[in-house]
Short mmCIF file of C-alpha atoms in Angstrom, two decimals:
data_model
loop_
_atom_site.label_atom_id
_atom_site.label_comp_id
_atom_site.label_asym_id
_atom_site.label_seq_id
_atom_site.Cartn_x
_atom_site.Cartn_y
_atom_site.Cartn_z
CA UNK A 1 -41.72 24.18 0.44
CA UNK A 2 -43.40 20.94 -0.69
CA UNK A 3 -45.52 22.87 -3.22
CA UNK A 4 -42.39 24.61 -4.53
CA UNK A 5 -40.62 21.26 -4.99
CA UNK A 6 -43.66 19.76 -6.77
CA UNK A 7 -43.79 22.74 -9.16
CA UNK A 8 -40.09 22.43 -9.97
CA UNK A 9 -40.39 18.69 -10.59
CA UNK A 10 -43.44 19.27 -12.82
CA UNK A 11 -41.40 21.76 -14.89
CA UNK A 12 -38.99 18.94 -15.61
CA UNK A 13 -41.52 17.15 -17.88
CA UNK A 14 -41.83 19.79 -20.65
CA UNK A 15 -38.09 20.44 -20.42
CA UNK A 16 -37.32 16.76 -21.07
CA UNK A 17 -39.80 16.66 -23.98
CA UNK A 18 -38.14 19.67 -25.62
CA UNK A 19 -34.61 18.38 -25.07
CA UNK A 20 -35.55 14.93 -26.40
CA UNK A 21 -36.95 16.52 -29.55
CA UNK A 22 -33.85 18.68 -30.03
CA UNK A 23 -31.68 15.57 -29.65
CA UNK A 24 -33.75 13.73 -32.26
CA UNK A 25 -33.46 16.59 -34.73
CA UNK A 26 -29.73 17.01 -34.07
CA UNK A 27 -29.04 13.31 -34.57
CA UNK A 28 -31.09 13.26 -37.77
CA UNK A 29 -28.98 16.14 -39.14
CA UNK A 30 -25.66 14.66 -38.02
CA UNK A 31 -23.41 13.30 -40.77
CA UNK A 32 -22.92 9.55 -40.98
CA UNK A 33 -25.30 6.61 -41.22
CA UNK A 34 -25.48 4.18 -38.28
CA UNK A 35 -26.54 1.27 -40.49
CA UNK A 36 -23.52 1.73 -42.75
CA UNK A 37 -21.24 1.76 -39.70
CA UNK A 38 -22.91 -1.39 -38.35
CA UNK A 39 -22.92 -3.33 -41.61
CA UNK A 40 -19.67 -2.04 -43.09
CA UNK A 41 -18.89 -0.40 -46.40
CA UNK A 42 -19.55 -3.59 -48.36
CA UNK A 43 -23.22 -3.84 -47.34
CA UNK A 44 -25.73 -3.95 -50.18
CA UNK A 45 -28.55 -1.36 -50.44
CA UNK A 46 -31.08 -4.09 -49.59
CA UNK A 47 -29.22 -4.96 -46.38
CA UNK A 48 -29.00 -1.28 -45.40
CA UNK A 49 -32.71 -0.77 -46.11
CA UNK A 50 -33.66 -3.88 -44.12
CA UNK A 51 -31.62 -2.79 -41.08
CA UNK A 52 -32.98 0.76 -41.32
CA UNK A 53 -36.50 -0.72 -41.17
CA UNK A 54 -35.62 -2.98 -38.22
CA UNK A 55 -34.20 -0.03 -36.27
CA UNK A 56 -37.08 2.26 -37.23
CA UNK A 57 -34.75 4.72 -38.94
CA UNK A 58 -36.82 4.73 -42.13
CA UNK A 59 -39.63 6.54 -40.31
CA UNK A 60 -39.89 10.32 -39.98
CA UNK A 61 -38.19 12.10 -37.08
CA UNK A 62 -41.56 13.02 -35.56
CA UNK A 63 -42.80 9.42 -35.62
CA UNK A 64 -39.52 8.21 -34.12
CA UNK A 65 -39.77 10.90 -31.44
CA UNK A 66 -43.28 9.99 -30.28
CA UNK A 67 -42.43 6.29 -30.40
CA UNK A 68 -39.40 6.99 -28.18
CA UNK A 69 -41.47 9.06 -25.74
CA UNK A 70 -44.08 6.30 -25.48
CA UNK A 71 -41.41 3.69 -24.77
CA UNK A 72 -39.61 6.00 -22.32
CA UNK A 73 -42.80 6.48 -20.29
CA UNK A 74 -42.80 2.70 -19.82
CA UNK A 75 -39.16 2.82 -18.71
CA UNK A 76 -37.84 1.46 -22.00
CA UNK A 77 -35.06 3.52 -23.65
CA UNK A 78 -34.37 0.89 -26.30
CA UNK A 79 -31.32 -1.23 -27.00
CA UNK A 80 -27.82 -0.23 -28.06
CA UNK A 81 -27.29 -0.56 -31.82
CA UNK A 82 -23.79 -1.92 -31.33
CA UNK A 83 -23.94 -4.13 -28.24
CA UNK A 84 -27.65 -5.01 -28.26
CA UNK A 85 -27.76 -4.39 -24.50
CA UNK A 86 -30.57 -2.56 -22.76
CA UNK A 87 -29.85 1.20 -22.63
CA UNK A 88 -31.20 1.59 -19.07
CA UNK A 89 -28.84 -1.08 -17.73
CA UNK A 90 -25.91 0.38 -19.70
CA UNK A 91 -26.56 3.85 -18.29
CA UNK A 92 -27.05 2.49 -14.80
CA UNK A 93 -23.74 0.63 -14.93
CA UNK A 94 -21.72 3.60 -16.19
CA UNK A 95 -23.61 6.35 -14.32
CA UNK A 96 -22.56 4.93 -10.96
CA UNK A 97 -18.91 5.30 -12.00
CA UNK A 98 -19.43 8.87 -13.23
CA UNK A 99 -21.40 9.81 -10.12
CA UNK A 100 -18.61 8.53 -7.87
CA UNK A 101 -16.05 10.61 -9.74
CA UNK A 102 -18.20 13.75 -9.93
CA UNK A 103 -19.31 13.67 -6.29
CA UNK A 104 -15.75 13.09 -5.06
CA UNK A 105 -14.46 15.99 -7.16
CA UNK A 106 -17.24 18.33 -5.99
CA UNK A 107 -16.86 17.41 -2.31
CA UNK A 108 -13.14 18.12 -2.62
CA UNK A 109 -13.81 21.43 -4.38
CA UNK A 110 -16.39 22.57 -1.80
CA UNK A 111 -14.36 21.62 1.29
CA UNK A 112 -11.11 23.13 0.06
CA UNK A 113 -12.73 26.06 -1.80
CA UNK A 114 -14.91 27.24 1.11
CA UNK A 115 -12.11 26.73 3.64
CA UNK A 116 -9.53 28.62 1.61
CA UNK A 117 -12.08 31.31 0.70
CA UNK A 118 -12.80 31.97 4.39
CA UNK A 119 -9.10 32.05 5.21
CA UNK A 120 -8.25 34.54 2.47
CA UNK A 121 -11.19 36.78 3.44
CA UNK A 122 -10.08 36.86 7.07
CA UNK A 123 -6.44 37.41 6.00
CA UNK A 124 -7.25 39.96 3.29
CA UNK A 125 -4.17 41.48 1.56
CA UNK A 126 -1.80 39.19 3.51
CA UNK A 127 0.77 37.01 1.72
CA UNK A 128 -1.62 34.06 2.04
CA UNK A 129 -4.35 36.03 0.27
CA UNK A 130 -1.95 37.09 -2.50
CA UNK A 131 -0.63 33.56 -3.07
CA UNK A 132 -4.14 32.06 -3.14
CA UNK A 133 -5.42 34.69 -5.57
CA UNK A 134 -2.57 33.93 -7.98
CA UNK A 135 -3.19 30.19 -7.56
CA UNK A 136 -6.91 30.60 -8.20
CA UNK A 137 -6.20 32.55 -11.37
CA UNK A 138 -3.86 29.78 -12.53
CA UNK A 139 -6.42 27.06 -11.82
CA UNK A 140 -9.19 28.89 -13.66
CA UNK A 141 -6.94 29.37 -16.69
CA UNK A 142 -5.64 25.79 -16.73
CA UNK A 143 -7.34 23.38 -19.19
CA UNK A 144 -8.50 20.16 -17.53
CA UNK A 145 -6.88 17.90 -20.11
CA UNK A 146 -3.50 19.63 -19.67
CA UNK A 147 -3.66 19.31 -15.88
CA UNK A 148 -4.73 15.66 -16.19
CA UNK A 149 -1.71 14.86 -18.35
CA UNK A 150 0.54 16.76 -15.93
CA UNK A 151 -0.81 14.74 -12.98
CA UNK A 152 -0.28 11.46 -14.85
CA UNK A 153 3.32 12.36 -15.69
CA UNK A 154 4.13 13.48 -12.13
CA UNK A 155 2.26 11.01 -9.90
CA UNK A 156 2.09 7.96 -12.17
CA UNK A 157 5.12 8.04 -14.46
CA UNK A 158 7.71 9.81 -12.24
CA UNK A 159 6.62 8.94 -8.68
CA UNK A 160 4.53 5.78 -9.34
CA UNK A 161 2.13 6.70 -6.52
CA UNK A 162 -1.21 6.46 -8.29
CA UNK A 163 -2.31 4.43 -11.35
CA UNK A 164 -2.65 6.44 -14.54
CA UNK A 165 -5.53 4.54 -16.13
CA UNK A 166 -8.40 2.27 -15.22
CA UNK A 167 -10.97 1.98 -12.48
CA UNK A 168 -11.74 -0.24 -9.50
CA UNK A 169 -9.64 0.95 -6.54
CA UNK A 170 -9.46 4.11 -4.48
CA UNK A 171 -6.12 4.88 -6.09
CA UNK A 172 -7.79 5.09 -9.51
CA UNK A 173 -10.06 7.85 -8.18
CA UNK A 174 -7.41 10.27 -6.90
CA UNK A 175 -5.93 11.79 -10.05
CA UNK A 176 -9.20 12.10 -12.04
CA UNK A 177 -10.93 13.69 -9.04
CA UNK A 178 -8.06 16.15 -8.59
CA UNK A 179 -8.10 17.12 -12.26
CA UNK A 180 -11.87 17.48 -12.32
CA UNK A 181 -12.10 19.50 -9.12
CA UNK A 182 -9.63 22.26 -10.01
CA UNK A 183 -11.95 24.60 -11.91
CA UNK A 184 -14.92 24.45 -9.47
CA UNK A 185 -12.47 24.70 -6.59
CA UNK A 186 -11.04 27.93 -7.99
CA UNK A 187 -14.51 29.40 -8.66
CA UNK A 188 -15.81 28.47 -5.19
CA UNK A 189 -12.69 29.89 -3.52
CA UNK A 190 -12.99 33.20 -5.31
CA UNK A 191 -16.73 33.54 -4.67
CA UNK A 192 -16.46 32.53 -1.01
CA UNK A 193 -13.75 35.15 -0.48
CA UNK A 194 -15.74 37.97 -2.08
CA UNK A 195 -18.99 36.94 -0.36
CA UNK A 196 -17.28 36.70 3.04
CA UNK A 197 -15.62 40.11 2.59
CA UNK A 198 -19.00 41.67 1.87
CA UNK A 199 -20.62 40.08 4.93
CA UNK A 200 -17.67 40.81 7.23
CA UNK A 201 -18.06 44.50 6.41
CA UNK A 202 -21.76 44.59 7.33
CA UNK A 203 -23.18 46.41 10.37
CA UNK A 204 -24.31 43.35 12.31
CA UNK A 205 -20.84 41.82 12.12
CA UNK A 206 -19.30 45.04 13.41
CA UNK A 207 -21.89 45.06 16.18
CA UNK A 208 -21.06 41.49 17.13
CA UNK A 209 -17.35 42.37 17.29
CA UNK A 210 -18.08 45.51 19.33
CA UNK A 211 -20.04 43.36 21.78
CA UNK A 212 -16.89 41.35 22.42
CA UNK A 213 -17.90 38.18 20.61
CA UNK A 214 -14.93 35.93 19.74
CA UNK A 215 -13.70 36.42 16.16
CA UNK A 216 -14.02 32.70 15.35
CA UNK A 217 -17.70 32.73 16.34
CA UNK A 218 -18.32 35.91 14.34
CA UNK A 219 -16.79 34.38 11.22
CA UNK A 220 -18.11 30.81 11.40
CA UNK A 221 -21.50 31.29 13.04
CA UNK A 222 -22.74 34.65 11.72
CA UNK A 223 -20.77 35.68 8.65
CA UNK A 224 -20.39 32.27 6.99
CA UNK A 225 -24.08 31.37 7.06
CA UNK A 226 -25.07 34.56 5.24
CA UNK A 227 -22.18 34.28 2.82
CA UNK A 228 -23.06 30.73 1.78
CA UNK A 229 -26.12 31.64 -0.31
CA UNK A 230 -24.33 32.74 -3.50
CA UNK A 231 -21.77 29.96 -2.99
CA UNK A 232 -24.52 27.30 -2.95
CA UNK A 233 -25.95 28.61 -6.21
CA UNK A 234 -22.55 28.40 -7.86
CA UNK A 235 -22.00 24.89 -6.45
CA UNK A 236 -25.16 23.73 -8.23
CA UNK A 237 -24.11 25.26 -11.54
CA UNK A 238 -20.55 23.99 -11.21
CA UNK A 239 -21.80 20.48 -10.49
CA UNK A 240 -23.71 20.51 -13.76
CA UNK A 241 -20.63 21.75 -15.62
CA UNK A 242 -18.55 19.18 -13.80
CA UNK A 243 -20.74 16.36 -15.18
CA UNK A 244 -20.00 17.65 -18.66
CA UNK A 245 -16.29 17.95 -17.88
CA UNK A 246 -16.25 14.33 -16.72
CA UNK A 247 -16.53 13.25 -20.36
CA UNK A 248 -13.02 14.49 -21.12
CA UNK A 249 -11.57 13.33 -17.80
CA UNK A 250 -12.99 9.81 -18.18
CA UNK A 251 -11.57 9.57 -21.68
CA UNK A 252 -8.07 10.66 -20.59
CA UNK A 253 -7.93 8.33 -17.57
CA UNK A 254 -9.65 5.40 -19.29
CA UNK A 255 -12.56 5.37 -16.83
CA UNK A 256 -15.60 3.31 -17.92
CA UNK A 257 -18.12 6.01 -17.01
CA UNK A 258 -21.12 7.51 -18.75
CA UNK A 259 -19.06 10.22 -20.42
CA UNK A 260 -16.81 7.71 -22.09
CA UNK A 261 -19.84 5.61 -23.06
CA UNK A 262 -21.41 8.67 -24.66
CA UNK A 263 -18.27 9.54 -26.62
CA UNK A 264 -18.10 5.98 -27.95
CA UNK A 265 -21.82 6.08 -28.78
CA UNK A 266 -21.47 9.35 -30.72
CA UNK A 267 -18.53 7.99 -32.69
CA UNK A 268 -20.51 4.83 -33.55
CA UNK A 269 -23.84 6.65 -34.18
CA UNK A 270 -25.39 4.59 -31.40
CA UNK A 271 -28.45 6.82 -31.13
CA UNK A 272 -30.33 5.04 -28.28
CA UNK A 273 -27.31 5.43 -25.98
CA UNK A 274 -26.86 9.11 -26.91
CA UNK A 275 -30.54 9.90 -26.32
CA UNK A 276 -30.63 8.07 -23.01
CA UNK A 277 -27.41 9.71 -21.76
CA UNK A 278 -28.61 13.21 -22.68
CA UNK A 279 -31.95 12.71 -20.94
CA UNK A 280 -30.33 11.24 -17.83
CA UNK A 281 -27.83 14.11 -17.69
CA UNK A 282 -30.68 16.63 -17.99
CA UNK A 283 -32.63 15.02 -15.15
CA UNK A 284 -29.56 14.97 -12.90
CA UNK A 285 -28.71 18.59 -13.69
CA UNK A 286 -32.25 19.85 -12.96
CA UNK A 287 -32.59 17.83 -9.75
CA UNK A 288 -29.21 19.06 -8.54
CA UNK A 289 -30.21 22.67 -9.07
CA UNK A 290 -33.51 21.98 -7.32
CA UNK A 291 -31.62 20.56 -4.34
CA UNK A 292 -29.39 23.65 -4.28
CA UNK A 293 -32.40 26.01 -4.42
CA UNK A 294 -34.06 24.17 -1.53
CA UNK A 295 -30.83 24.29 0.46
CA UNK A 296 -30.47 27.98 -0.35
CA UNK A 297 -33.93 28.68 1.05
CA UNK A 298 -33.11 26.68 4.13
CA UNK A 299 -29.86 28.58 4.75
CA UNK A 300 -31.33 32.03 4.01
CA UNK A 301 -34.84 32.49 5.52
CA UNK A 302 -35.32 35.70 3.47
CA UNK A 303 -35.64 33.54 0.31
CA UNK A 304 -38.54 31.43 1.62
CA UNK A 305 -41.16 34.01 0.79
CA UNK A 306 -39.95 34.47 -2.81
#
């Protein structure tokens, strides 16, 4: 297992190099000039040229790329064009906010999704199963921004239970986490139900029932463990998608997270922030999937030899 983890971590290096290069090329092709935005429309050509030289933007993309890689290996991701602050500290400050939101949303989605998925599998074709299946279809079809606005209107404007914007208290976390968790919750519920139905129909489950084992033990101890493999894989993928979805959620709820920082950086052509945020998001996504794969092998011994 240790060798497997080392190989996966080693694969992260070329992946980051490729993604960093793609980001450099994409930013170089993007419309808009960061120096013009920083200096204003009335800046003279000499002032623009001087700032371009100071920021290193007058060099070729390849030279800028290797210079960035060299600095990144020393833990230096540069300074923000607009604020002049260190990119690492900016990302660290905002990433903690985004991580809190994303982890809360995913924990909520996993607990509710797996629980409801088990219930609907056990109660297949009952009214509970029918209601949940319709609800899951609605949640999958519902855009996050629309649900976020609906939650703000209901719980903030009408009922005044939770704050609509801002960050700093537990109350500020409730509505964004609810909005962000809906899609992964629906996916996990649907997959848990189908996976549980498949396992509950297997021979060893029928044998356990025929031996007189209590139904609760059959479901929770034998069926659930074997049904969790596909669910864990989807949890890893959904967590990565959830990090991307946090950008929109943070913007709607006015949360000072990494997603909102990145949106502001893209609007202001703040390239060091954009590059740092993309690389950090890539590292988090890969490490999350690695953690899920390791957990998958731990849950299902048949995968350890693959």
